Amino acid sequence: MATENRCRQSEVDGWVKADGKRLVNGRGEELILRGVGLGSWLLPEGYMWKMPQQGDRPRRIEAMVSGLLGESGAEAFWRTYFERYTAEEDIRQLALESFNSVRVPFNSRKLLEGPLNEDGYNAFQVGLLDDVVGWCRKWGVYVILDMHGAPGGQTGANIDDCENDQPELFTSAEHRQASIDLWRYLAKRYRDEWIVAGYDLLNEPLPEFHGQYNDRVEPLYRDMIAAIREVDDRHLIVVEGVHWSTDFSVFTEKLDGNVLYQFHKYWNNPDTESIQKYLDFRDEWNVPIFMGEGGENDLDWYAGGFRLFEDHRIGWNFWTWKKMDTLNSPCSVRKPDGWEKLGAWLEGGAKPEPEEAGRILGDYLDGLPLAAVDYRPEVVNALLRRLPVRIPAIHYGYKGEGESFGLGGAERIDWESGYRRGDGLAIRKLDGAPHLPPSEPGWHPWNAGDGLCVELPAGAWTAYEFLVPPAAADVARAEAAAAGAARANAAAAGSAATPDGGAQASDEAAAAADSAGGVGRAAAAMDLDGSIQASGEAAGFGVKLRLKAAAAGAAAELELDGRPIGRLDASGEWSEAELGALPQPEPGLRRLVVKASGGALLLEGIWLG
C-alpha cells in the first residue's frame, strides 16, 4: 500500500472533461494526459509478433495457432495469452513510472463471439476490460477505452482485424448498428467509473484509399454519441479524424459538449510546423486536442516529439508498451528459439511438428509477464525527458523565441530549413551542409539515420527542459525492483510445463510471487541501468555535450535554472566535453540553457544524468 500511495499521480482525480481548449480533472485543474497504449493485448498485431502478411492480424494469427495446437490447445493458449500479456503488474509499473493514463485497444469481434453473457457479449473478454479498469482504479491511472477493431472493420486494413480488407463498418447496416450497440453497452457498464477517462469511438477510420466513405464518419459518430448519452452523460467522448487519424476535415460541427479530438503522429518531423493544423483547429473550435498514438521510432525522436506535445499543452499516448524483440518500447518480449519457423510455415514452408510448435508458443507465453521481459528504462526516460537522458540538440524547447531559444542578435538564416523552419536557427548536417526540405513532393518520413546539429551564432542560445524524478518515486521503484526480483525467482523455481506448451507456477511459487509483488527482471534491469536509487540520497549530476567550433574560440556556456554552472570549450572537430560532479538538481522540471560564446558553435547532443 505504501508503494501504491507514493506512485499515484495526484492529477488523477475525478471525472475528465473538456473545458474550452483544456482537459480538466475532477478538481477543475488542467490535465495533461501522459500515457501508453496497451497494443497487441486484446487485438494482437502481426508486426508485434514478427509475422509476415499471412499473420498480420488477429484472425490470421488465431488460425495459425489453431493449426499448430488444435482447437483445445489454441483455446488454452489464448486464455493464457490474454491473462499474461497485460496484468496488474504492468499497470503498477506504469504508475511507478509516473504515467497517468493508458489507452486500451479492444477488438469488437472478440466481444461478439464465443460464450456470451446475458447482454450478448463475451463474458471473458468483458472481464478483461473489467480487470484493467480495476487495476487502474487501484493504481491511479486513467483509462481510455479504444475501439481498435470495429464490427466489420473501420479501416479496411490489417490493424482493424477486418476479414476482406474493406471497411465494412461503413457499408453494412448490421455492422454499423453493432458498433453503436457495443458503445451503449460499454457506457452503461462503466458509467459510474470516473477512472475511465473517456471512450475512443473509432481508431484511425478510413485511410485515404477508402476515402470515398469519409462522409459517413461524422454521422456514425453522432449516432454512437447519442447511444452513449442515453445511459451515460458524464464521460468524455474521444473522436479521431480520417486517414490514420491525421485529417480533421470530416468534422463539420461539435457533436457534444464534452469531446476530445485525437490525432496520431508517426515518423515525420517532430516540430511545431508538423502539428500546426491541429493547433489551429484547437484555436478555431475552442476544443482540446490529444496526440493519442505515436512512437515506433528511435529514442532521439521520442526526446523531441513528446516534449513538443508537452510544450504545446497537448496530452499524449505512446505506442506501445510491450512487443517482441524491440529496442523502442519499454517492454521487450524475448523471441523464442525457432520463432521464425512459424512465419516460414505461413509463407508456405514446412509446418513445425506439434511438440516443437507447442514448445515455441509455450516459450512465448512464458516471456509475456512483466517479470520476464527485458525492460528498457531508457525508452521511458526519453519519453519523459527524465534523468538519465540524451537530448538531441535540435530538439530544444518548442515554446518559441525568448523562452526556448534566442538568436543573440544574429540574423535569421536566409534559407528554408527542413526542420523547425520558422525559428531562424540553422539546422545542419554534421558536415555543416544545410538541412533542406525534400525537393520531391509528397510525404517524407523522418530519417532517424540523419545526423543533425544546430548552429548557434555567438550569443545565441537554446534551452532544454528535463525531469528530475522525486526521491519518493526512486524509493518506490526500488521497492518494486526488490519485490519483483523475489517474484521472478519464485516463479522460475516453481514453473512447470503444461500440456498446451505454456507454463504455470506451482502453488507455492505463485503464493510467494503474489506476496512479493513487483516487476522482476524488468525492475532489476532498471536498477542496473542506474535509473533506480534505493535511497533518497543525492547522486552526482553531470552534463555532457557533443559539440564543434564553427569559428575559432567558440565555447558553450551553460546555465541550469538561471544559474551559471560552467563553460565547455569546443575544438574544430566533433568531440565530447563534460561537466561532472555537479550538485543533484531538485526534483521536478529543470531547464538547461546552452549559449554560444566567443564564436559560432555547432551542437549535436546533450547527455544529462
Coordinates of C-alpha atoms in Angstrom, one line a residue:
M1 CA 0.0 0.0 0.0
A2 CA 2.9 2.4 0.7
T3 CA 4.2 2.0 -2.8
E4 CA 0.7 2.3 -4.3
N5 CA 0.2 5.6 -2.5
R6 CA 3.6 7.1 -3.3
C7 CA 3.2 6.4 -7.0
R8 CA -0.4 7.5 -7.5
Q9 CA -0.4 10.6 -9.7
S10 CA -2.1 13.5 -7.9
E11 CA -3.8 14.8 -11.1
V12 CA -5.7 11.5 -11.5
D13 CA -8.7 12.6 -9.5
G14 CA -12.3 12.7 -10.7
W15 CA -14.2 12.9 -14.0
V16 CA -12.2 14.1 -17.0
K17 CA -14.0 16.6 -19.1
A18 CA -13.3 19.2 -21.9
D19 CA -13.1 22.8 -20.7
G20 CA -12.5 25.0 -23.7
K21 CA -9.1 24.1 -25.1
R22 CA -8.2 22.2 -22.0
L23 CA -8.9 18.9 -20.4
V24 CA -9.6 19.2 -16.7
N25 CA -9.9 16.7 -13.9
G26 CA -12.5 16.5 -11.2
R27 CA -10.9 19.4 -9.3
G28 CA -11.2 21.6 -12.4
E29 CA -7.4 21.6 -12.8
E30 CA -5.8 21.3 -16.2
L31 CA -4.9 17.7 -17.0
I32 CA -2.2 16.7 -19.5
L33 CA -2.6 13.0 -20.3
R34 CA 0.7 11.2 -20.4
G35 CA 0.2 7.6 -21.2
V36 CA 0.9 4.4 -23.1
G37 CA -1.2 2.2 -25.4
L38 CA -1.6 -1.5 -24.5
G39 CA -1.2 -2.6 -28.1
S40 CA -1.3 -6.2 -29.1
W41 CA -3.1 -7.4 -26.0
L42 CA -6.8 -7.6 -26.8
L43 CA -6.1 -7.1 -30.5
P44 CA -2.8 -8.9 -31.4
E45 CA -0.9 -7.2 -34.2
G46 CA 1.2 -9.2 -36.6
Y47 CA 4.1 -6.8 -36.7
M48 CA 4.5 -7.0 -32.9
W49 CA 4.6 -10.8 -33.3
K50 CA 7.2 -10.5 -36.1
M51 CA 4.9 -12.2 -38.5
P52 CA 4.6 -12.0 -42.3
Q53 CA 1.5 -10.7 -44.1
Q54 CA -0.2 -14.1 -43.7
G55 CA -0.2 -13.5 -39.9
D56 CA -0.7 -9.7 -40.0
R57 CA -4.0 -9.6 -37.9
P58 CA -5.7 -11.4 -35.1
R59 CA -7.9 -13.7 -37.2
R60 CA -4.9 -14.9 -39.2
I61 CA -2.7 -15.3 -36.0
E62 CA -5.6 -17.2 -34.4
A63 CA -5.8 -19.5 -37.5
M64 CA -2.0 -20.1 -37.2
V65 CA -2.2 -21.1 -33.5
S66 CA -5.2 -23.4 -34.1
G67 CA -3.4 -25.0 -37.0
L68 CA -0.4 -25.7 -34.8
L69 CA -2.0 -26.6 -31.4
G70 CA -5.5 -27.8 -32.4
E71 CA -8.7 -26.2 -31.2
S72 CA -8.4 -27.1 -27.5
G73 CA -4.7 -26.2 -27.4
A74 CA -5.5 -22.9 -29.0
E75 CA -8.2 -22.1 -26.5
A76 CA -5.8 -22.7 -23.6
F77 CA -3.1 -20.7 -25.4
W78 CA -5.3 -17.6 -25.9
R79 CA -6.7 -17.7 -22.3
T80 CA -3.1 -17.7 -21.0
Y81 CA -2.1 -15.0 -23.5
F82 CA -4.8 -12.6 -22.5
E83 CA -4.1 -13.2 -18.8
R84 CA -0.4 -12.7 -19.1
Y85 CA 0.2 -10.1 -21.8
T86 CA -1.3 -7.3 -19.6
A87 CA -1.7 -7.9 -15.9
E88 CA -1.8 -5.8 -12.8
E89 CA 2.0 -5.7 -12.6
D90 CA 2.0 -3.8 -15.9
I91 CA -0.4 -1.1 -14.6
R92 CA 1.6 -0.9 -11.4
Q93 CA 4.8 -0.3 -13.3
L94 CA 3.1 2.4 -15.4
A95 CA 2.1 4.1 -12.3
L96 CA 5.6 3.7 -10.8
E97 CA 7.0 5.4 -13.9
S98 CA 4.6 8.3 -13.4
F99 CA 2.3 7.7 -16.4
N100 CA -1.2 8.9 -15.6
S101 CA -3.2 7.1 -18.3
V102 CA -3.5 4.0 -20.6
R103 CA -5.3 3.6 -23.9
V104 CA -6.8 0.1 -24.1
P105 CA -7.4 -1.1 -27.7
F106 CA -10.0 -3.8 -27.9
N107 CA -11.4 -5.9 -30.7
S108 CA -15.1 -5.9 -31.1
R109 CA -15.1 -9.3 -32.8
K110 CA -13.8 -11.0 -29.7
L111 CA -16.5 -9.3 -27.6
L112 CA -19.2 -10.5 -30.1
E113 CA -18.2 -14.2 -30.4
G114 CA -17.9 -17.2 -28.1
P115 CA -19.6 -17.8 -24.8
L116 CA -21.8 -14.7 -24.3
N117 CA -23.2 -13.1 -21.2
E118 CA -26.9 -12.1 -20.8
D119 CA -26.3 -8.9 -22.7
G120 CA -24.8 -10.8 -25.7
Y121 CA -21.1 -10.1 -25.2
N122 CA -18.2 -12.5 -24.5
A123 CA -18.0 -12.7 -20.7
F124 CA -14.3 -13.5 -20.6
Q125 CA -13.4 -10.5 -22.9
V126 CA -15.6 -8.2 -20.9
G127 CA -13.9 -9.5 -17.7
L128 CA -10.6 -8.5 -19.1
L129 CA -11.8 -4.9 -19.6
D130 CA -13.2 -5.0 -16.0
D131 CA -9.8 -6.2 -14.8
V132 CA -7.8 -3.4 -16.4
V133 CA -10.3 -0.8 -15.2
G134 CA -10.0 -2.2 -11.7
W135 CA -6.2 -2.2 -11.7
C136 CA -6.2 1.4 -13.0
R137 CA -8.6 2.4 -10.2
K138 CA -6.3 0.8 -7.7
W139 CA -3.1 2.4 -9.0
G140 CA -4.5 5.8 -10.0
V141 CA -4.2 5.6 -13.8
Y142 CA -6.9 6.9 -16.1
V143 CA -8.3 4.5 -18.8
I144 CA -9.3 5.3 -22.4
L145 CA -11.3 2.6 -24.0
D146 CA -10.4 2.4 -27.7
M147 CA -12.5 0.5 -30.3
H148 CA -9.4 -0.5 -32.3
G149 CA -11.3 -3.1 -34.3
A150 CA -14.9 -2.2 -35.0
P151 CA -17.5 -4.6 -36.3
G152 CA -16.7 -5.2 -40.0
G153 CA -13.6 -3.1 -39.8
Q154 CA -13.3 0.7 -39.8
T155 CA -10.0 1.0 -41.8
G156 CA -10.1 -1.9 -44.3
A157 CA -6.5 -2.8 -43.3
N158 CA -4.9 -5.4 -41.0
I159 CA -4.9 -3.1 -38.0
D160 CA -8.7 -3.5 -37.5
D161 CA -8.8 -7.3 -38.0
C162 CA -11.1 -6.9 -41.0
E163 CA -11.9 -10.0 -43.0
N164 CA -11.8 -8.7 -46.6
D165 CA -9.6 -5.6 -46.5
Q166 CA -12.6 -3.5 -46.7
P167 CA -14.1 -1.0 -44.2
E168 CA -17.3 -2.9 -43.9
L169 CA -18.4 -0.9 -40.9
F170 CA -19.3 1.8 -43.3
T171 CA -21.0 -0.4 -45.9
S172 CA -23.0 -2.8 -43.7
A173 CA -26.0 -1.6 -41.7
E174 CA -25.6 -4.6 -39.4
H175 CA -22.0 -3.8 -38.5
R176 CA -22.9 -0.1 -38.1
Q177 CA -25.6 -1.0 -35.6
A178 CA -23.4 -3.5 -33.8
S179 CA -20.8 -0.8 -33.2
I180 CA -23.5 1.6 -31.8
D181 CA -24.9 -1.1 -29.6
L182 CA -21.5 -2.0 -28.2
W183 CA -20.7 1.6 -27.2
R184 CA -24.1 1.8 -25.5
Y185 CA -23.3 -1.4 -23.6
L186 CA -19.8 -0.3 -22.5
A187 CA -21.1 3.1 -21.5
K188 CA -23.8 1.6 -19.4
R189 CA -21.3 -0.8 -17.8
Y190 CA -18.7 1.9 -16.9
R191 CA -20.9 4.9 -16.5
D192 CA -20.0 5.3 -12.8
E193 CA -16.3 4.7 -13.2
W194 CA -14.5 8.0 -13.2
I195 CA -11.2 6.3 -13.7
V196 CA -12.4 5.6 -17.2
A197 CA -11.3 9.0 -18.7
G198 CA -13.2 8.5 -22.0
Y199 CA -14.5 6.5 -24.9
D200 CA -12.4 6.5 -28.1
L201 CA -15.1 5.7 -30.6
L202 CA -13.0 4.5 -33.6
N203 CA -9.3 4.0 -34.1
E204 CA -8.0 5.5 -37.4
P205 CA -11.1 5.2 -39.5
L206 CA -10.8 5.2 -43.3
P207 CA -7.3 5.7 -44.8
E208 CA -7.1 7.7 -47.9
F209 CA -7.6 4.7 -50.2
H210 CA -11.0 4.2 -48.7
G211 CA -11.8 8.0 -48.6
Q212 CA -15.0 7.6 -50.6
Y213 CA -16.7 6.8 -47.3
N214 CA -15.5 9.8 -45.4
D215 CA -18.9 11.5 -45.4
R216 CA -20.2 8.5 -43.3
V217 CA -17.8 9.0 -40.4
E218 CA -19.4 12.0 -38.7
P219 CA -23.0 10.6 -38.9
L220 CA -21.7 7.4 -37.3
Y221 CA -20.0 9.4 -34.5
R222 CA -23.3 11.3 -34.0
D223 CA -25.2 8.1 -33.6
M224 CA -22.7 6.5 -31.3
I225 CA -22.7 9.5 -29.1
A226 CA -26.5 9.6 -28.9
A227 CA -26.4 5.9 -27.8
I228 CA -23.8 6.6 -25.2
R229 CA -25.7 9.6 -23.8
E230 CA -28.8 7.5 -23.4
V231 CA -27.1 5.8 -20.5
D232 CA -24.1 8.0 -19.6
D233 CA -24.0 11.8 -19.6
R234 CA -20.6 12.2 -17.8
H235 CA -17.9 10.5 -19.8
L236 CA -15.6 12.3 -22.2
I237 CA -16.0 11.3 -25.9
V238 CA -12.9 10.9 -28.0
V239 CA -13.1 11.2 -31.8
E240 CA -10.4 10.7 -34.4
G241 CA -10.0 12.1 -37.9
V242 CA -9.7 10.0 -41.0
H243 CA -6.6 8.9 -42.9
W244 CA -4.8 7.3 -39.9
S245 CA -6.2 9.9 -37.6
T246 CA -4.5 12.8 -39.3
D247 CA -7.3 14.6 -41.2
F248 CA -9.9 16.6 -39.2
S249 CA -11.7 17.8 -42.3
V250 CA -14.5 15.3 -41.7
F251 CA -15.7 17.4 -38.7
T252 CA -18.3 20.0 -39.5
E253 CA -19.9 20.6 -36.1
K254 CA -19.4 19.9 -32.4
L255 CA -21.2 16.7 -31.7
D256 CA -21.2 17.0 -27.9
G257 CA -20.1 19.5 -25.3
N258 CA -17.6 17.0 -23.9
V259 CA -15.3 15.9 -26.8
L260 CA -11.6 15.4 -27.1
Y261 CA -10.2 15.5 -30.7
Q262 CA -7.4 12.9 -31.3
F263 CA -4.7 12.9 -33.9
H264 CA -1.8 10.4 -34.4
K265 CA 1.7 11.2 -35.3
Y266 CA 4.4 8.9 -36.6
W267 CA 7.8 9.2 -38.2
N268 CA 7.6 12.7 -39.6
N269 CA 9.4 15.8 -38.2
P270 CA 8.8 16.4 -34.5
D271 CA 8.4 20.1 -34.9
T272 CA 5.6 22.7 -34.5
E273 CA 5.1 23.0 -38.2
S274 CA 4.1 19.4 -38.4
I275 CA 1.2 19.8 -35.9
Q276 CA 0.2 23.4 -36.8
K277 CA -3.1 22.3 -38.4
Y278 CA -4.1 20.7 -35.1
L279 CA -3.1 23.7 -33.1
D280 CA -5.2 25.9 -35.5
F281 CA -8.2 23.5 -35.1
R282 CA -7.9 23.8 -31.3
D283 CA -7.9 27.6 -31.5
E284 CA -10.7 27.8 -34.1
W285 CA -13.1 25.3 -32.5
N286 CA -12.1 26.0 -28.8
V287 CA -11.7 22.3 -28.0
P288 CA -8.9 20.2 -26.5
I289 CA -6.7 18.0 -28.8
F290 CA -4.8 14.8 -28.0
M291 CA -1.9 13.0 -29.6
G292 CA -3.5 9.6 -29.0
E293 CA -0.9 7.4 -30.7
G294 CA 2.7 7.9 -31.6
G295 CA 6.0 6.1 -31.3
E296 CA 7.7 3.3 -33.3
N297 CA 10.8 5.4 -33.8
D298 CA 14.1 5.9 -32.1
L299 CA 14.8 7.5 -28.7
D300 CA 16.1 10.7 -30.2
W301 CA 12.7 11.2 -31.9
Y302 CA 11.0 10.5 -28.6
A303 CA 13.0 13.1 -26.8
G304 CA 11.8 15.7 -29.3
G305 CA 8.3 14.6 -30.2
F306 CA 6.9 14.1 -26.7
R307 CA 8.4 17.4 -25.5
L308 CA 6.8 19.0 -28.5
F309 CA 3.4 17.9 -27.2
E310 CA 4.2 19.0 -23.6
D311 CA 5.3 22.4 -24.7
H312 CA 2.0 22.9 -26.6
R313 CA -0.1 21.6 -23.7
I314 CA -1.2 18.5 -25.6
G315 CA -1.8 15.2 -23.9
W316 CA -0.2 12.2 -25.4
N317 CA -0.2 8.4 -25.5
F318 CA 2.8 6.4 -26.6
W319 CA 2.5 3.3 -28.8
T320 CA 3.2 0.8 -27.4
W321 CA 4.0 -0.6 -24.0
K322 CA 5.1 -4.1 -24.9
K323 CA 6.1 -6.0 -28.0
M324 CA 8.6 -8.7 -29.2
D325 CA 12.3 -8.2 -29.6
T326 CA 12.4 -4.4 -29.5
L327 CA 14.6 -1.5 -28.6
N328 CA 12.0 1.2 -28.8
S329 CA 9.3 0.1 -26.4
P330 CA 9.6 -0.2 -22.6
C331 CA 8.9 -3.9 -22.6
S332 CA 10.7 -6.3 -25.0
V333 CA 9.4 -9.8 -25.1
R334 CA 12.2 -12.2 -25.8
K335 CA 11.8 -14.0 -29.1
P336 CA 11.7 -17.8 -28.6
D337 CA 14.1 -20.0 -30.3
G338 CA 12.6 -21.3 -33.5
W339 CA 10.1 -18.5 -33.7
E340 CA 10.9 -17.8 -37.4
K341 CA 9.6 -21.3 -38.3
L342 CA 6.1 -20.1 -37.5
G343 CA 6.2 -17.3 -40.1
A344 CA 8.0 -19.5 -42.6
W345 CA 5.1 -22.0 -42.4
L346 CA 2.6 -19.3 -43.1
E347 CA 4.6 -18.4 -46.2
G348 CA 4.5 -21.9 -47.5
G349 CA 7.4 -23.6 -45.6
A350 CA 7.4 -26.7 -43.5
K351 CA 5.0 -27.0 -40.7
P352 CA 6.6 -27.4 -37.3
E353 CA 5.9 -30.7 -35.6
P354 CA 3.3 -30.4 -32.8
E355 CA 5.8 -30.9 -30.0
E356 CA 8.1 -28.2 -31.4
A357 CA 5.2 -25.8 -32.1
G358 CA 4.0 -26.3 -28.5
R359 CA 7.4 -25.6 -27.1
I360 CA 7.8 -22.4 -29.2
L361 CA 4.4 -21.0 -28.4
G362 CA 4.8 -22.0 -24.7
D363 CA 8.1 -20.2 -24.5
Y364 CA 6.4 -17.1 -25.9
L365 CA 3.7 -17.3 -23.2
D366 CA 6.4 -17.7 -20.6
G367 CA 8.0 -14.5 -21.8
L368 CA 4.9 -12.3 -21.7
P369 CA 4.7 -11.3 -18.0
L370 CA 6.4 -8.2 -16.9
A371 CA 8.8 -10.2 -14.7
A372 CA 10.0 -12.0 -17.8
V373 CA 10.5 -9.1 -20.3
D374 CA 13.7 -7.2 -21.0
Y375 CA 12.8 -3.8 -19.5
R376 CA 14.2 -0.7 -21.2
P377 CA 14.1 2.3 -18.9
E378 CA 15.9 4.4 -21.5
V379 CA 12.7 4.4 -23.5
V380 CA 10.7 5.8 -20.6
N381 CA 13.4 8.3 -19.9
A382 CA 13.4 9.6 -23.4
L383 CA 9.6 9.9 -23.4
L384 CA 9.5 11.9 -20.2
R385 CA 13.0 13.5 -20.6
R386 CA 13.8 12.1 -17.3
L387 CA 17.3 11.6 -16.0
P388 CA 19.4 9.9 -17.2
V389 CA 18.6 11.0 -20.8
R390 CA 20.1 12.1 -24.1
I391 CA 18.5 15.1 -25.8
P392 CA 19.4 15.8 -29.5
A393 CA 20.4 19.5 -29.6
I394 CA 18.0 20.2 -32.5
H395 CA 15.1 19.3 -30.1
Y396 CA 15.4 22.4 -28.0
G397 CA 12.1 23.6 -26.5
Y398 CA 9.0 24.4 -28.5
K399 CA 7.7 27.4 -26.6
G400 CA 9.1 30.0 -29.0
E401 CA 11.8 32.6 -29.3
G402 CA 12.7 34.2 -26.0
E403 CA 11.7 31.2 -23.9
S404 CA 13.1 28.2 -25.7
F405 CA 15.8 29.8 -27.9
G406 CA 17.4 33.2 -28.7
L407 CA 19.3 34.5 -31.7
G408 CA 21.5 36.7 -29.6
G409 CA 21.3 39.5 -32.1
A410 CA 22.2 37.3 -35.1
E411 CA 20.3 37.4 -38.3
R412 CA 17.9 34.7 -39.1
I413 CA 19.1 32.1 -41.7
D414 CA 18.4 33.1 -45.2
W415 CA 17.5 29.6 -46.4
E416 CA 14.5 27.4 -45.5
S417 CA 15.4 24.7 -43.1
G418 CA 14.0 21.2 -43.5
Y419 CA 13.2 21.2 -39.7
R420 CA 11.9 23.9 -37.5
R421 CA 11.9 26.2 -40.4
G422 CA 10.2 29.1 -38.6
D423 CA 12.7 29.5 -35.8
G424 CA 15.5 31.2 -37.7
L425 CA 18.3 28.9 -36.4
A426 CA 20.3 26.9 -38.8
I427 CA 19.7 23.1 -38.6
R428 CA 22.7 21.5 -40.4
K429 CA 24.1 18.1 -41.2
L430 CA 27.2 17.1 -39.2
D431 CA 29.4 18.1 -42.1
G432 CA 28.0 21.6 -42.0
A433 CA 25.7 21.4 -45.0
P434 CA 22.3 22.9 -44.6
H435 CA 19.4 20.5 -43.8
L436 CA 17.0 21.5 -46.6
P437 CA 13.4 20.4 -47.2
P438 CA 12.9 17.5 -49.6
S439 CA 12.7 18.6 -53.2
E440 CA 10.3 15.8 -54.2
P441 CA 6.6 16.4 -53.5
G442 CA 4.6 14.2 -51.1
W443 CA 5.0 12.9 -47.6
H444 CA 8.5 12.3 -46.3
P445 CA 9.4 10.3 -43.1
W446 CA 11.8 11.5 -40.5
N447 CA 15.1 9.7 -41.2
A448 CA 16.5 8.6 -37.9
G449 CA 19.8 8.0 -39.5
D450 CA 20.4 11.6 -40.4
G451 CA 23.0 13.2 -38.2
L452 CA 21.8 16.8 -37.5
C453 CA 23.0 19.6 -35.4
V454 CA 22.0 23.2 -34.6
E455 CA 24.3 26.1 -35.3
L456 CA 24.4 28.8 -32.6
P457 CA 26.0 32.1 -33.6
A458 CA 27.9 33.9 -30.9
G459 CA 25.4 35.0 -28.3
A460 CA 22.6 32.6 -29.5
W461 CA 21.2 30.0 -27.1
T462 CA 18.9 27.1 -26.8
A463 CA 17.0 25.7 -23.8
Y464 CA 16.3 22.1 -22.8
E465 CA 13.8 21.1 -20.1
F466 CA 14.2 17.8 -18.4
L467 CA 12.7 16.0 -15.5
V468 CA 14.4 15.1 -12.2
P469 CA 12.2 12.4 -10.5
P470 CA 11.2 12.8 -6.9
A471 CA 13.1 10.8 -4.3
A472 CA 9.9 9.1 -3.3
A473 CA 9.5 7.7 -6.8
D474 CA 13.1 6.4 -6.8
V475 CA 12.4 4.7 -3.5
A476 CA 9.1 3.2 -4.7
R477 CA 10.7 1.9 -7.9
A478 CA 13.5 0.4 -5.9
E479 CA 11.0 -1.3 -3.6
A480 CA 9.3 -2.7 -6.7
A481 CA 12.6 -3.9 -8.1
A482 CA 13.5 -5.8 -4.9
A483 CA 10.0 -7.3 -4.6
G484 CA 9.9 -8.1 -8.3
A485 CA 13.2 -10.0 -8.1
A486 CA 11.7 -12.2 -5.4
R487 CA 8.7 -12.8 -7.6
A488 CA 10.8 -13.7 -10.6
N489 CA 12.9 -16.1 -8.6
A490 CA 9.8 -17.7 -7.1
A491 CA 8.2 -18.1 -10.5
A492 CA 11.4 -19.5 -12.0
A493 CA 11.8 -22.0 -9.2
G494 CA 8.2 -23.2 -9.4
S495 CA 7.5 -23.3 -13.1
A496 CA 6.2 -26.5 -14.7
A497 CA 5.3 -27.2 -18.3
T498 CA 1.7 -27.6 -19.2
P499 CA 0.2 -29.9 -21.8
D500 CA -0.6 -27.0 -24.2
G501 CA 3.0 -25.8 -24.2
G502 CA 2.7 -23.0 -21.7
A503 CA 3.9 -22.9 -18.2
Q504 CA 2.4 -22.2 -14.8
A505 CA 3.9 -21.6 -11.4
S506 CA 3.4 -24.1 -8.6
D507 CA 1.0 -23.1 -5.9
E508 CA 3.9 -22.4 -3.5
A509 CA 5.8 -20.3 -6.0
A510 CA 2.7 -18.4 -7.1
A511 CA 1.9 -17.6 -3.5
A512 CA 5.4 -16.3 -2.8
A513 CA 5.3 -14.2 -6.0
D514 CA 1.9 -12.7 -5.1
S515 CA 3.2 -11.9 -1.7
A516 CA 6.3 -10.2 -3.1
G517 CA 4.7 -8.2 -6.0
G518 CA 6.8 -6.2 -8.3
V519 CA 8.3 -6.3 -11.8
G520 CA 11.0 -9.0 -11.7
R521 CA 13.7 -8.7 -14.4
A522 CA 12.1 -5.5 -15.6
A523 CA 12.9 -3.6 -12.4
A524 CA 16.1 -5.3 -11.9
A525 CA 17.2 -4.1 -15.3
M526 CA 16.2 -0.6 -14.3
D527 CA 18.3 -0.9 -11.1
L528 CA 21.4 -2.0 -13.1
D529 CA 20.9 0.8 -15.5
G530 CA 21.1 3.3 -12.7
S531 CA 17.7 4.9 -13.1
I532 CA 16.6 3.5 -9.7
Q533 CA 18.1 4.7 -6.5
A534 CA 17.3 2.6 -3.4
S535 CA 17.8 5.6 -1.1
G536 CA 16.9 9.3 -1.4
E537 CA 20.5 10.4 -1.2
A538 CA 21.6 12.9 -3.8
A539 CA 23.8 11.4 -6.5
G540 CA 26.3 13.3 -8.7
F541 CA 25.0 15.1 -11.7
G542 CA 26.7 15.7 -15.0
V543 CA 26.2 17.4 -18.3
K544 CA 28.0 16.2 -21.4
L545 CA 27.8 18.0 -24.8
R546 CA 28.8 16.8 -28.3
L547 CA 30.0 20.0 -30.0
K548 CA 32.2 21.5 -32.6
A549 CA 33.5 25.0 -33.1
A550 CA 32.3 26.7 -36.3
A551 CA 34.6 29.6 -35.5
A552 CA 37.9 29.9 -33.6
G553 CA 37.5 30.4 -29.9
A554 CA 33.9 29.0 -29.7
A555 CA 32.7 27.7 -26.4
A556 CA 29.4 26.7 -24.7
E557 CA 28.3 28.5 -21.6
L558 CA 25.8 26.5 -19.5
E559 CA 23.1 27.6 -17.1
L560 CA 20.8 25.5 -15.0
D561 CA 17.6 27.1 -13.9
G562 CA 19.1 30.5 -14.5
R563 CA 22.4 29.9 -12.7
P564 CA 25.8 29.5 -14.5
I565 CA 27.3 26.1 -14.0
G566 CA 30.3 26.1 -16.3
R567 CA 31.9 26.5 -19.7
L568 CA 32.9 23.9 -22.2
D569 CA 35.4 24.7 -25.0
A570 CA 34.9 23.5 -28.5
S571 CA 37.5 22.3 -31.0
G572 CA 37.5 22.2 -34.7
E573 CA 36.5 18.6 -34.7
W574 CA 33.4 16.9 -33.3
S575 CA 34.2 16.0 -29.7
E576 CA 32.5 15.4 -26.3
A577 CA 33.0 17.7 -23.3
E578 CA 31.6 17.2 -19.9
L579 CA 30.9 19.0 -16.6
G580 CA 30.8 16.4 -13.9
A581 CA 30.2 16.1 -10.1
L582 CA 27.6 18.9 -10.1
P583 CA 25.0 19.1 -7.3
Q584 CA 22.0 17.0 -8.0
P585 CA 19.1 19.3 -9.1
E586 CA 16.0 19.4 -7.1
P587 CA 13.1 17.1 -8.2
G588 CA 10.8 18.5 -10.9
L589 CA 11.1 20.1 -14.3
R590 CA 14.5 21.7 -14.7
R591 CA 15.9 24.0 -17.5
L592 CA 19.3 23.8 -19.1
V593 CA 20.5 26.7 -21.4
V594 CA 23.4 26.3 -23.7
K595 CA 24.8 29.6 -25.1
A596 CA 27.5 30.1 -27.7
S597 CA 30.3 32.3 -26.6
G598 CA 33.4 33.5 -28.5
G599 CA 32.2 32.4 -31.9
A600 CA 29.7 30.2 -33.7
L601 CA 29.1 26.8 -32.3
L602 CA 27.7 23.5 -33.7
L603 CA 25.8 21.5 -31.1
E604 CA 24.7 17.9 -31.7
G605 CA 23.7 16.3 -28.4
I606 CA 23.3 16.7 -24.7
W607 CA 23.6 13.9 -22.1
L608 CA 22.1 14.6 -18.6
G609 CA 22.4 12.4 -15.6

